[in-house]
Short mmCIF file of C-alpha atoms (C1' of nucleotides) in Angstrom, two decimals:
data_model
loop_
_atom_site.label_atom_id
_atom_site.label_comp_id
_atom_site.label_asym_id
_atom_site.label_seq_id
_atom_site.Cartn_x
_atom_site.Cartn_y
_atom_site.Cartn_z
CA MET A 1 -7.82 -17.37 5.47
CA PRO A 2 -7.21 -16.04 9.43
CA ALA A 3 -9.36 -13.34 8.84
CA LYS A 4 -10.07 -9.73 5.75
CA CYS A 5 -8.29 -8.56 4.29
CA ARG A 6 -10.51 -5.81 2.81
CA ARG A 7 -13.24 -4.70 4.82
CA SER A 8 -16.89 -6.97 4.14
CA ARG A 9 -18.50 -5.15 0.07
CA THR A 10 -20.41 -2.59 1.12
CA LYS A 11 -24.82 -3.41 0.43
CA PHE A 12 -26.81 0.22 -0.41
CA THR A 13 -30.10 -0.82 -0.49
CA GLU A 14 -32.04 1.59 -3.60
CA GLU A 15 -33.22 3.83 -0.46
CA GLN A 16 -29.48 4.57 0.17
CA LEU A 17 -28.46 4.32 -3.72
CA LYS A 18 -31.43 7.22 -4.77
CA ILE A 19 -29.82 9.72 -2.35
CA LEU A 20 -26.71 10.03 -3.35
CA ILE A 21 -27.97 9.55 -6.48
CA ASP A 22 -29.46 12.54 -6.42
CA ALA A 23 -26.65 14.16 -3.86
CA PHE A 24 -23.93 13.60 -6.74
CA ASN A 25 -25.97 14.70 -9.07
CA GLN A 26 -26.08 17.95 -7.61
CA LYS A 27 -22.53 17.91 -6.11
CA PRO A 28 -20.17 15.40 -7.37
CA TYR A 29 -17.37 17.23 -5.20
CA PRO A 30 -19.51 17.17 -1.93
CA GLY A 31 -17.21 18.39 1.13
CA TYR A 32 -16.54 17.01 4.33
CA ALA A 33 -19.79 18.23 5.93
CA ALA A 34 -21.40 17.01 3.48
CA LYS A 35 -20.08 13.73 3.42
CA LYS A 36 -21.09 13.57 6.99
CA ARG A 37 -24.37 14.54 6.68
CA LEU A 38 -25.27 12.07 3.79
CA ALA A 39 -23.35 9.59 5.59
CA LEU A 40 -26.04 10.41 8.62
CA GLN A 41 -28.93 10.51 6.25
CA VAL A 42 -28.24 6.41 4.85
CA ASN A 43 -26.68 5.67 7.94
CA THR A 44 -22.91 3.77 6.53
CA GLU A 45 -19.65 5.33 7.50
CA GLU A 46 -18.35 9.17 6.08
CA SER A 47 -15.21 6.64 4.07
CA ARG A 48 -17.99 4.77 2.60
CA ILE A 49 -20.02 8.31 1.65
CA GLN A 50 -15.62 9.29 0.25
CA ILE A 51 -14.95 6.16 -1.54
CA TRP A 52 -18.59 6.12 -3.22
CA PHE A 53 -17.83 9.24 -4.10
CA GLN A 54 -14.92 8.66 -5.51
CA ASN A 55 -15.92 5.70 -8.25
CA ARG A 56 -18.56 7.21 -9.19
CA ARG A 57 -16.72 10.56 -10.76
CA ALA A 58 -14.54 7.53 -11.84
CA ARG A 59 -16.66 5.32 -13.96
CA HIS A 60 -19.52 7.33 -14.42
CA GLN A 61 -18.50 10.61 -16.68
CA PHE A 62 -21.02 13.18 -15.12
CA PRO A 63 -21.82 16.13 -16.36
CA LYS A 64 -18.72 18.93 -16.34
CA ARG A 65 -20.66 20.92 -13.45
CA PRO A 66 -17.80 21.90 -11.51
CA GLU A 67 -19.59 24.27 -9.17
CA GLU A 68 -23.20 25.88 -10.42
CA HIS A 69 -22.42 29.45 -10.70
CA LEU A 70 -18.76 29.56 -10.10
CA ASP A 71 -17.34 30.99 -12.88
CA ALA A 72 -14.02 32.31 -13.29
CA ARG A 73 -13.40 35.24 -11.07
CA GLN A 74 -11.68 36.20 -15.03
CA GLY A 75 -8.87 39.00 -11.92
CA ARG A 76 -7.41 35.60 -12.10
CA GLY A 77 -9.20 32.73 -12.08
CA PRO A 78 -6.23 30.51 -11.76
CA PRO A 79 -8.43 27.35 -12.69
CA ALA A 80 -5.48 25.22 -13.30
CA GLY A 81 -4.63 22.96 -10.11
CA GLN A 82 -7.13 24.38 -7.43
CA THR A 83 -9.65 21.68 -6.08
CA PRO A 84 -12.96 21.74 -7.87
CA GLY A 85 -15.06 20.74 -3.71
CA ARG A 86 -14.53 23.29 -1.80
CA GLY A 87 -12.86 24.62 0.63
CA ASP A 88 -14.60 22.83 2.92
CA ARG A 89 -12.37 19.92 4.12
CA ARG A 90 -11.90 18.28 6.87
CA SER A 91 -9.05 19.12 9.14
CA ARG A 92 -6.20 18.58 9.41
CA THR A 93 -5.38 16.02 12.22
CA SER A 94 -2.95 16.13 14.24
CA TYR A 95 -0.93 13.43 15.80
CA THR A 96 0.83 12.34 19.01
CA ASN A 97 4.26 11.48 19.08
CA SER A 98 3.36 8.70 21.05
CA GLN A 99 0.70 7.94 18.22
CA LEU A 100 3.03 8.47 15.52
CA GLN A 101 5.22 5.93 17.22
CA THR A 102 3.43 3.49 17.64
CA LEU A 103 1.89 3.39 13.53
CA ILE A 104 5.73 4.11 12.54
CA GLU A 105 6.23 0.39 14.82
CA GLU A 106 3.85 -1.02 13.04
CA PHE A 107 4.35 0.30 9.29
CA LYS A 108 7.73 -0.92 9.76
CA VAL A 109 6.30 -4.92 10.14
CA ASN A 110 2.84 -4.00 8.21
CA PRO A 111 2.43 -1.53 5.71
CA TYR A 112 -0.50 -3.64 3.91
CA PRO A 113 -2.26 -3.23 7.26
CA GLY A 114 -5.94 -4.98 6.32
CA ILE A 115 -9.44 -3.94 7.39
CA ASP A 116 -8.76 -5.70 10.77
CA SER A 117 -5.50 -4.48 11.50
CA ARG A 118 -6.49 -0.42 10.58
CA GLU A 119 -9.54 -0.91 13.40
CA LYS A 120 -7.24 -2.00 16.50
CA LEU A 121 -4.68 0.48 14.89
CA ALA A 122 -6.89 3.51 15.30
CA LYS A 123 -8.43 2.25 18.78
CA GLU A 124 -5.47 2.26 19.96
CA ILE A 125 -4.52 5.23 19.19
CA GLY A 126 -7.56 6.57 18.91
CA VAL A 127 -8.37 8.41 15.88
CA PRO A 128 -11.03 7.05 12.76
CA GLU A 129 -10.26 3.48 11.29
CA SER A 130 -9.67 5.84 7.31
CA ARG A 131 -7.66 8.37 9.19
CA VAL A 132 -5.48 5.71 9.57
CA GLN A 133 -5.53 3.86 6.63
CA VAL A 134 -4.96 7.54 4.64
CA TRP A 135 -1.23 8.15 6.99
CA PHE A 136 -0.81 4.78 6.11
CA GLN A 137 -1.35 5.66 2.39
CA ASN A 138 0.49 8.90 2.25
CA ARG A 139 3.70 6.99 4.30
CA ARG A 140 3.87 4.30 1.72
CA SER A 141 3.65 7.14 -1.36
CA ARG A 142 6.30 9.31 0.59
CA GLN A 143 8.45 5.94 0.85
CA ASN A 144 8.24 4.78 -2.51
CA THR A 145 9.05 8.61 -4.09
CA GLN A 146 12.06 9.39 -1.25
CA LYS A 147 13.62 5.68 -1.50
CA GLU A 148 15.84 8.06 -3.90
CA ARG A 149 18.03 9.82 -1.84
CA GLU A 150 19.38 7.28 0.35
CA PRO A 151 21.84 5.47 -2.20
CA GLY A 152 22.33 2.82 0.64
CA GLU A 153 21.48 0.01 0.68
CA ALA A 154 17.44 -1.75 1.51
CA VAL A 155 15.23 -0.56 -1.18
CA ASP A 156 14.18 -4.26 -1.30
CA GLN A 157 11.01 -3.93 -3.05
CA GLY A 158 9.22 -7.74 -3.60
CA GLN A 159 7.22 -7.17 -7.23
CA ASN A 160 4.19 -8.07 -4.34
CA GLN A 161 1.38 -6.07 -6.62
CA GLY A 162 -2.19 -6.67 -5.56
CA GLN A 163 -2.18 -10.22 -3.05
CA ASP A 164 -0.94 -8.42 0.44
CA LEU A 165 -1.85 -11.79 1.86
CA ARG A 166 -0.65 -9.87 4.92
CA ASP A 167 -3.16 -9.16 8.23
CA GLY A 168 -2.80 -8.03 10.94
CA THR A 169 -3.28 -10.74 14.10
CA VAL A 170 0.09 -9.83 15.13
CA GLN A 171 -1.04 -9.75 18.71
CA GLY A 172 1.29 -7.56 18.99
CA THR A 173 1.05 -6.81 23.26
CA ALA A 174 4.68 -7.42 24.31
CA THR A 175 4.93 -4.33 26.00
CA THR A 176 2.91 -2.82 28.28
"C1'" DC B 1 -19.12 -16.30 -17.37
"C1'" DT B 2 -19.30 -11.45 -17.58
"C1'" DG B 3 -21.05 -7.16 -16.16
"C1'" DC B 4 -21.24 -3.75 -12.62
"C1'" DT B 5 -19.22 -1.68 -8.23
"C1'" DA B 6 -16.91 -1.55 -3.18
"C1'" DA B 7 -12.51 -1.55 -1.37
"C1'" DC B 8 -7.59 -0.44 -2.37
"C1'" DC B 9 -3.67 1.65 -4.91
"C1'" DT B 10 -0.54 4.84 -6.36
"C1'" DA B 11 1.48 9.10 -7.98
"C1'" DA B 12 0.47 14.14 -7.82
"C1'" DT B 13 -1.48 17.40 -5.61
"C1'" DC B 14 -4.45 20.40 -2.24
"C1'" DA B 15 -3.16 22.54 2.29
"C1'" DT B 16 -2.57 23.38 7.13
"C1'" DG B 17 0.49 25.11 10.01
"C1'" DG B 18 5.56 24.69 12.17
"C1'" DG B 19 9.96 26.43 12.80
"C1'" DC C 1 8.82 31.99 3.30
"C1'" DC C 2 9.50 27.29 3.09
"C1'" DC C 3 9.08 22.20 4.25
"C1'" DA C 4 6.71 18.02 6.78
"C1'" DT C 5 2.83 15.61 6.40
"C1'" DG C 6 -2.48 15.04 6.21
"C1'" DA C 7 -5.82 15.44 3.25
"C1'" DT C 8 -8.21 14.69 -2.11
"C1'" DT C 9 -7.52 13.15 -6.76
"C1'" DA C 10 -8.03 11.05 -10.67
"C1'" DG C 11 -7.11 6.67 -12.65
"C1'" DG C 12 -6.61 1.41 -12.22
"C1'" DT C 13 -6.69 -3.32 -10.05
"C1'" DT C 14 -8.57 -7.08 -7.08
"C1'" DA C 15 -13.03 -9.25 -5.52
"C1'" DG C 16 -17.74 -10.09 -4.43
"C1'" DC C 17 -22.72 -10.49 -6.51
"C1'" DA C 18 -26.70 -11.35 -9.59
"C1'" DG C 19 -28.41 -11.88 -13.66
#
DNA sequence: CTGCTAACCTAATCATGGG
DNA sequence: CCCATGATTAGGTTAGCAG
C-alpha cells in the first residue's frame, strides 16, 4: 500500500500504563488541562491520551465515580445530560476563512483522510492534526444529518463501510 | 486462532460565540 | 435569544500484536 491510513499503533510501556491507569482510577473524565499534563508525563501526544481514556471508559466498567465529591446540588441539580467531566474543555478553535476553504476543498475529494493526509493538511493550515480529525468527523456527521434537507439529487452513498482505502497522496500543489 | 486494545467511526449532545 | 459549529461522549468496528 502507498501509505498507511491509520496512525501506527501506539505501544505504551508499563510505566506509561501505570501512570495512565492510576490517573484513570482517580479521574475517568480528565479535563483538557489534565490530559495535557498526562501527555507530558508519559511523553506522548495529548490526542493519544484522549483516545486511551475513551477506550478505557468504553471497555472497563470503571467505578461509577463521577467525582470524588460532586453531590448533586439539589437546588436544581439537573444530572440529566451534562458533561461528567469538568468544564475544562479545549477552547473552541476558530478557523479563518482560508483555513475553512482548504478543509472544505480537501473534504470534497476525500472525506476520509488517512493519517498522512491529515497531518499534511494540519501543517498546511497550521492547526493540530487532532483538530483536523475532529473537523472531518463533524463535517461527515453533519452532512449525513442534513442530507435529508435537499431532495435534489446527489446523495450518492457508496456503501463504503470500513474499507476506506483512500489515501491522500494528493499532490495538490497545482495552485499557488 | 484468540484476546486485548489502539485507532477510528457515527450519532448525539454539550458548549461557545457571533448575528 | 438562537443558530452554526467545535469539543466530547458512548458505543461499535477495524486492525496490530502477543500468547
